[in-house]
Coordinates of C-alpha atoms in Angstrom, one line a residue:
X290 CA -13.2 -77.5 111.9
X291 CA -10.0 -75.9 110.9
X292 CA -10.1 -72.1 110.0
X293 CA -8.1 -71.0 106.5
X294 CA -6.3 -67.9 108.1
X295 CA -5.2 -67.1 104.7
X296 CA -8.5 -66.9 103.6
X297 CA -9.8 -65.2 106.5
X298 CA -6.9 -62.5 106.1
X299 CA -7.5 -62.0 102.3
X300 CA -11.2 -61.2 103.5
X301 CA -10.4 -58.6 105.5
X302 CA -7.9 -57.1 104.1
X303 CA -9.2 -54.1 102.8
X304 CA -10.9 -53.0 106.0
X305 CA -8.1 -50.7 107.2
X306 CA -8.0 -49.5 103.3
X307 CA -11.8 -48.8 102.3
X308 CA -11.8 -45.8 104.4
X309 CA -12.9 -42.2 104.3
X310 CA -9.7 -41.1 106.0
X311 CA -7.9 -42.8 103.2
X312 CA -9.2 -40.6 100.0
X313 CA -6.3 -38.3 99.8
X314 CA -4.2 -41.5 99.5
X315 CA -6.2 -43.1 96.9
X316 CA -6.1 -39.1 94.9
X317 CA -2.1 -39.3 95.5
X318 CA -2.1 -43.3 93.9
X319 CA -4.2 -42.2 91.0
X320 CA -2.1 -39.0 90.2
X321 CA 0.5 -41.3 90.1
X322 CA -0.6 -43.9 87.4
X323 CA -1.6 -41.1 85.3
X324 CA 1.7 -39.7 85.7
X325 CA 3.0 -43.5 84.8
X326 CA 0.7 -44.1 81.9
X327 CA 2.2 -40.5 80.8
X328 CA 5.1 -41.9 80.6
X329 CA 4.8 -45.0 79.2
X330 CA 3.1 -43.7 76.4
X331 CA 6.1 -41.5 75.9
X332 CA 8.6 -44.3 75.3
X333 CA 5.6 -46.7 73.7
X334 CA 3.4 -44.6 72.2
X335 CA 4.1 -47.0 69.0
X336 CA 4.1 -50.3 70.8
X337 CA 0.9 -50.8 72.0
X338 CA 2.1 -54.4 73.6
X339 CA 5.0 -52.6 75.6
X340 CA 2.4 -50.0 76.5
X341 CA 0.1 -52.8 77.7
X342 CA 3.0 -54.8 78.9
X343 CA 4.1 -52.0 80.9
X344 CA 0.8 -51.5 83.1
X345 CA 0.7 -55.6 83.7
X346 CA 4.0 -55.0 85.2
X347 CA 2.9 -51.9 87.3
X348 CA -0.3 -53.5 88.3
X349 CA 1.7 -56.7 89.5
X350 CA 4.5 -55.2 91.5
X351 CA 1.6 -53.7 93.3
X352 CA 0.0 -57.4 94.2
X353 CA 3.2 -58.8 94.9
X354 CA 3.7 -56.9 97.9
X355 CA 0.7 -57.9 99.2
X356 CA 2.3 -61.4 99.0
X357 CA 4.8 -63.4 101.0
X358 CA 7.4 -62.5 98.0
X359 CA 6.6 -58.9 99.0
X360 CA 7.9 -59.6 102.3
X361 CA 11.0 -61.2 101.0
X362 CA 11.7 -58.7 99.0
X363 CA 11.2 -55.7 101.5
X364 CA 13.7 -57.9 103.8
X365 CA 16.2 -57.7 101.2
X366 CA 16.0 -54.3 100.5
X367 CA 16.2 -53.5 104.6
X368 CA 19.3 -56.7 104.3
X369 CA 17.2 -57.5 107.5
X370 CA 19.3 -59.5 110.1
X371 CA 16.7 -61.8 112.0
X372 CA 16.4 -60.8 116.1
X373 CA 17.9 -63.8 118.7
X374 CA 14.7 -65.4 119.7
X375 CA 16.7 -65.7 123.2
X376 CA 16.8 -62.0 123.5
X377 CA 14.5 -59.8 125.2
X378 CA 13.5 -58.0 123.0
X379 CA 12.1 -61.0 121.1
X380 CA 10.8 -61.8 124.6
X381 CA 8.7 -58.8 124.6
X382 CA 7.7 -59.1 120.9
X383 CA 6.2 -62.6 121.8
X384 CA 4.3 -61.6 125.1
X385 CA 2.8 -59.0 122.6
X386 CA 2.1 -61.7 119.9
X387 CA 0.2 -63.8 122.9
X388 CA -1.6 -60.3 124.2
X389 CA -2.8 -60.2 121.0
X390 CA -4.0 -63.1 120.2
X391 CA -5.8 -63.5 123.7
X392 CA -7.7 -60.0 122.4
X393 CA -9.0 -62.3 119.4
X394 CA -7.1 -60.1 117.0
X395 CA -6.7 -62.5 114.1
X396 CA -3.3 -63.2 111.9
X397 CA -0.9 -62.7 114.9
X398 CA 1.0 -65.8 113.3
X399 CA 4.2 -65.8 111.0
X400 CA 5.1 -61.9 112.2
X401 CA 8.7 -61.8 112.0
X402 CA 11.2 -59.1 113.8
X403 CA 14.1 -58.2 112.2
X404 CA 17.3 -56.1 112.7
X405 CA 18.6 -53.4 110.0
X406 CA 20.6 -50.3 109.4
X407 CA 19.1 -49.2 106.9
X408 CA 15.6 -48.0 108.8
X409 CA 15.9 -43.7 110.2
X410 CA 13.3 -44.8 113.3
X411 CA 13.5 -47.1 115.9
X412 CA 10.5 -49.6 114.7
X413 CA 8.9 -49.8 111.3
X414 CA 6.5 -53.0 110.1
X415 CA 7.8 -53.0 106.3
X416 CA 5.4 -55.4 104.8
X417 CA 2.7 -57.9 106.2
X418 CA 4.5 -59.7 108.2
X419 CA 7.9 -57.9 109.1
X420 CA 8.9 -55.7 111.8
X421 CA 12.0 -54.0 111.6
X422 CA 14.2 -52.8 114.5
X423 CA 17.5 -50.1 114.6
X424 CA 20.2 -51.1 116.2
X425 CA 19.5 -48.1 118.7
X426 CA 16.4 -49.7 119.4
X427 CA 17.9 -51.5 122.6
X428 CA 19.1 -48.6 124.2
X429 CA 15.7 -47.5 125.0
X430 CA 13.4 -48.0 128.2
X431 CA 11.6 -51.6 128.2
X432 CA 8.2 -49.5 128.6
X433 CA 10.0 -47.6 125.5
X434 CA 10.5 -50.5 123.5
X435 CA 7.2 -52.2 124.9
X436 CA 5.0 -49.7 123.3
X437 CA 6.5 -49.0 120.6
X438 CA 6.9 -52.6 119.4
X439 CA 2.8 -52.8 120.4
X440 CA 2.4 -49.6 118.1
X441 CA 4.0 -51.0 114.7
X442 CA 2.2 -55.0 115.5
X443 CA -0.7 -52.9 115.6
X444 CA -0.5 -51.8 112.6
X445 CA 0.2 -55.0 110.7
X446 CA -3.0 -56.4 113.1
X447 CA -5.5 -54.3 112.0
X448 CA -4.4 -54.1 108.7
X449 CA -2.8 -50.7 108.1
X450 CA 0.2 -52.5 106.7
X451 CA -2.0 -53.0 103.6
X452 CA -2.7 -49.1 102.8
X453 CA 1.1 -48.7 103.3
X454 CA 2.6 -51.5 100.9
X455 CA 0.5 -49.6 98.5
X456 CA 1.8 -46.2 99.2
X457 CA 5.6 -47.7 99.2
X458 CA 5.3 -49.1 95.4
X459 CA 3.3 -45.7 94.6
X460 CA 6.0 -43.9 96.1
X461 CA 8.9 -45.7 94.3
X462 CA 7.1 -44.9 90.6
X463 CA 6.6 -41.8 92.2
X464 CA 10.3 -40.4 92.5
X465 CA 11.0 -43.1 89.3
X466 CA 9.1 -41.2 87.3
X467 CA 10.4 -37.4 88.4
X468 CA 13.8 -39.2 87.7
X469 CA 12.7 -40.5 83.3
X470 CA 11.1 -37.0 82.7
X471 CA 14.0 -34.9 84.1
X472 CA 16.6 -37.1 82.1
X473 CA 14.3 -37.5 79.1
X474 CA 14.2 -33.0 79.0
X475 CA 17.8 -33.1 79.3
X476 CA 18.6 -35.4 77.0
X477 CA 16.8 -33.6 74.1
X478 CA 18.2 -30.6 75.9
X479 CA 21.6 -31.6 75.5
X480 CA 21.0 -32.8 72.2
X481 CA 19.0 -29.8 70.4
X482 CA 22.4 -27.8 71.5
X483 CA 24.8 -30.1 70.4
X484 CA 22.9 -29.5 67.0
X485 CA 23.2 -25.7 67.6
X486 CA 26.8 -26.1 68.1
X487 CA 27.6 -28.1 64.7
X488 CA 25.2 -25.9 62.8
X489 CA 27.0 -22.4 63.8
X490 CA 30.1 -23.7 62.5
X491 CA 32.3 -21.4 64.5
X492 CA 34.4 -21.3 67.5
X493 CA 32.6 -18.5 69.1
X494 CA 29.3 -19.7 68.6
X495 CA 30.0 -23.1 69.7
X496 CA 31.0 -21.0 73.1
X497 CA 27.9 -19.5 73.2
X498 CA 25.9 -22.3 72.6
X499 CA 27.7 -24.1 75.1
X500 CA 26.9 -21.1 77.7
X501 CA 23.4 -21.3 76.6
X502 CA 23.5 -25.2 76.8
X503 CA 24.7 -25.1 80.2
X504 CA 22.3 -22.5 81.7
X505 CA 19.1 -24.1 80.3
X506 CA 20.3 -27.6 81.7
X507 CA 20.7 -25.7 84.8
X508 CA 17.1 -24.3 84.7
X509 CA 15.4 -27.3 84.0
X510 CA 17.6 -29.4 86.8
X511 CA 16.0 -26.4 89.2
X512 CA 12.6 -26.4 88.0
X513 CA 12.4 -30.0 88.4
X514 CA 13.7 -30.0 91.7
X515 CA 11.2 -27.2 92.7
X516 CA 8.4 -29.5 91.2
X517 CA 9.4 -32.4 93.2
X518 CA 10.0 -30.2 96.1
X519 CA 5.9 -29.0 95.6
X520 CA 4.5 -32.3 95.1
X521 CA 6.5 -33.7 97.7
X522 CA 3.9 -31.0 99.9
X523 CA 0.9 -31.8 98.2
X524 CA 1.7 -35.2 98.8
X525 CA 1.9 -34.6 102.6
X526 CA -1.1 -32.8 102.4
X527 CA -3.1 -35.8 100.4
X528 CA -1.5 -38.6 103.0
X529 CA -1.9 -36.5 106.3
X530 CA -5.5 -37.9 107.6
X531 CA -4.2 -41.2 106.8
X532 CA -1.0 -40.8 108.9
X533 CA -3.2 -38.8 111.9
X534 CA -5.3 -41.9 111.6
X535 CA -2.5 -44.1 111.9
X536 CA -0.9 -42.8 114.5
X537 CA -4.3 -42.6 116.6
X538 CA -5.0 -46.1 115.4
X539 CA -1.7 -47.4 116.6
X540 CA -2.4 -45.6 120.0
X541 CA -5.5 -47.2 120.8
X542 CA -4.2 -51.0 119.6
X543 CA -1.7 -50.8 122.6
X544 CA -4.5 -49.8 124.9
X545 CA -6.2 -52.5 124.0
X546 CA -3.7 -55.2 124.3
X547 CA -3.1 -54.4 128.2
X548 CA -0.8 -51.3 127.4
X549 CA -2.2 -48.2 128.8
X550 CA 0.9 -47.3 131.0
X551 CA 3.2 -47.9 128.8
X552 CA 1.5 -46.2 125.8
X553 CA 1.0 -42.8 128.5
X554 CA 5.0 -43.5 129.8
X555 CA 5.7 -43.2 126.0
X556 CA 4.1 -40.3 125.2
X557 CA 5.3 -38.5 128.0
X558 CA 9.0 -39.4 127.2
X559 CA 9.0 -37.4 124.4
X560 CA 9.7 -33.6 124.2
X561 CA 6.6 -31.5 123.3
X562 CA 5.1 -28.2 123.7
X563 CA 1.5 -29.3 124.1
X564 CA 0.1 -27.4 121.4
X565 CA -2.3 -28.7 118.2
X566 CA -0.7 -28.9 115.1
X567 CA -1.6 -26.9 112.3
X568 CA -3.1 -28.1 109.1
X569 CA -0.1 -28.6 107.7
X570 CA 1.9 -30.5 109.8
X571 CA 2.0 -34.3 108.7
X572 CA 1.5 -36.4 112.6
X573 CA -0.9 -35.3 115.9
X574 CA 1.1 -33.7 118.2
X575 CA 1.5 -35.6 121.5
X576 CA -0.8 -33.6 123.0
X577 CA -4.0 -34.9 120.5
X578 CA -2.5 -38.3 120.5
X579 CA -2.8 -38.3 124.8
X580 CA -6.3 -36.5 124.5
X581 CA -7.6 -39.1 121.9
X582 CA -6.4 -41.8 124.4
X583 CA -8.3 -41.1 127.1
X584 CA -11.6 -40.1 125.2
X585 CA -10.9 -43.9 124.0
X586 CA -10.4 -45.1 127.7
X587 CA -14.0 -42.8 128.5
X588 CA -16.1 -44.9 126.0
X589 CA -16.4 -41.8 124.2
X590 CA -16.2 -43.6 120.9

């Protein structure tokens, strides 16, 4: 019989979500849509169908990118260039595909890899089913490329790619948001001196309100800037176990596959000092992510 891998994807897809490593995500996402319903009770505090409307539309920009238009769209954004099937890198990405798939690891169909500019690493997956590549990407080693091709399937694979897509459209209403209060307070800012202005009738006082005007939009550009600056930490801080856990995660998916020298080669490519990372840096430190590895290879969990 015939298996529905749509169906058997949308029944897993919140196991790499549903996770304890995931809460401070879930805290950041629910900050957020306060923060949105904030606002859209600001601007439709007297339309409650705009106010309704509005959460509709938040709600199913978030399911969209769960769904093959969300993949369209991310490729759009990225103005993702499709890589030569003829080339070796896609040659790679396909022996990885078939790896894969030989490991019983489910949905390893329809993953797509794409060229961009537009991406500050060499490999991100940007939605279900896209992997996108820099244009630098090809001047690395194959073992290089190999891995780190293996690290990013990985992710889609096991599902990852879902707590992600979530965290992108967060993110977006995120900095949107920062964006409508700052220009909503400097709007009435600009406007409550403007009134000043026209009530004190004279030049000099038109001066000084305009001083005044000026040096309190200042203020409030900086103290918004300072507040995005502070949630921008507390929002590393909330997403760090997830991105540890990702990066572990990833690790482990390209031992798994057959990898295991080039996930080491990899590792040991890159410049480190060997030390832990503190609590508040944001990724494992080469050192944790070579230790993890081999307590995976040891069977010790």
């Amino acid at each position: 019989m015939e298996v529905n891998t749509d169906m058997v994807e949308e029944k897993h897809c919140f196991k790499g979500i549903l996770s304890i490593k995931n809460l401070g995500v879930f805290i950041y996402i629910i900050v957020n849509f306060i923060l949105f319903l904030g606002v859209a009770d600001l601007f439709f505090s007297d339309h409650k169908g705009y106010f309704n409307l509005s959460i509709v539309v938040y709600f199913s920009v978030m399911a969209l990118s769960f769904h093959k238009l969300g993949d369209m769209a991310m490729r759009i954004l990225y103005k993702a260039e499709k890589v030569d099937e003829r080339s070796v890198t896609y040659v790679y990405f396909e022996d990885l595909l078939y790896r894969a798939s030989d490991k019983n690891f489910i949905q390893t169909d329809n993953i797509e890899l794409f060229f961009s500019d537009k991406i500050a690493t060499y490999v991100n997956a940007v939605s279900r089913k896209t992997i996108i590549l820099s244009r630098d990407f090809l001047n690395l080693e194959d073992f290089q490329q190999q891995a780190l091709l293996a690290k990013e399937l990985g992710f889609i694979i096991e599902k990852g790619i879902y707590m992600e897509m979530i965290m992108k459209v967060s993110n977006f209403v995120y900095f949107l948001l920062f964006l409508i209060y700052k220009c909503y307070y400097l709007i009435i800012t600009a406007l409550c001196m403007m009134a000043v202005s026209v009530v004190g009738g004279s030049r000099s006082n038109s001066e000084n309100s305009f001083l005044a005007s000026f040096g309190l939009v200042t203020l409030i550009t900086l103290f918004f800037e300072k507040l995005k600056s502070l949630c921008v930490f507390m929002r590393n801080i909330l997403i760090r176990s997830y991105l540890r856990d990702r990066a572990f995660k990833t690790d482990i998916f390209v031992v798994k596959i057959g990898l295991k020298n080039e996930i080491f080669s990899l590792l040991s490519s890159y410049n480190h000092t060997g030390k832990k990372t503190s609590i508040f840096s944001i990724l494992p430190s080469i050192i944790e992510r070579e230790e993890n590895l081999k307590k995976f290879i040891a069977g010790e969990f």
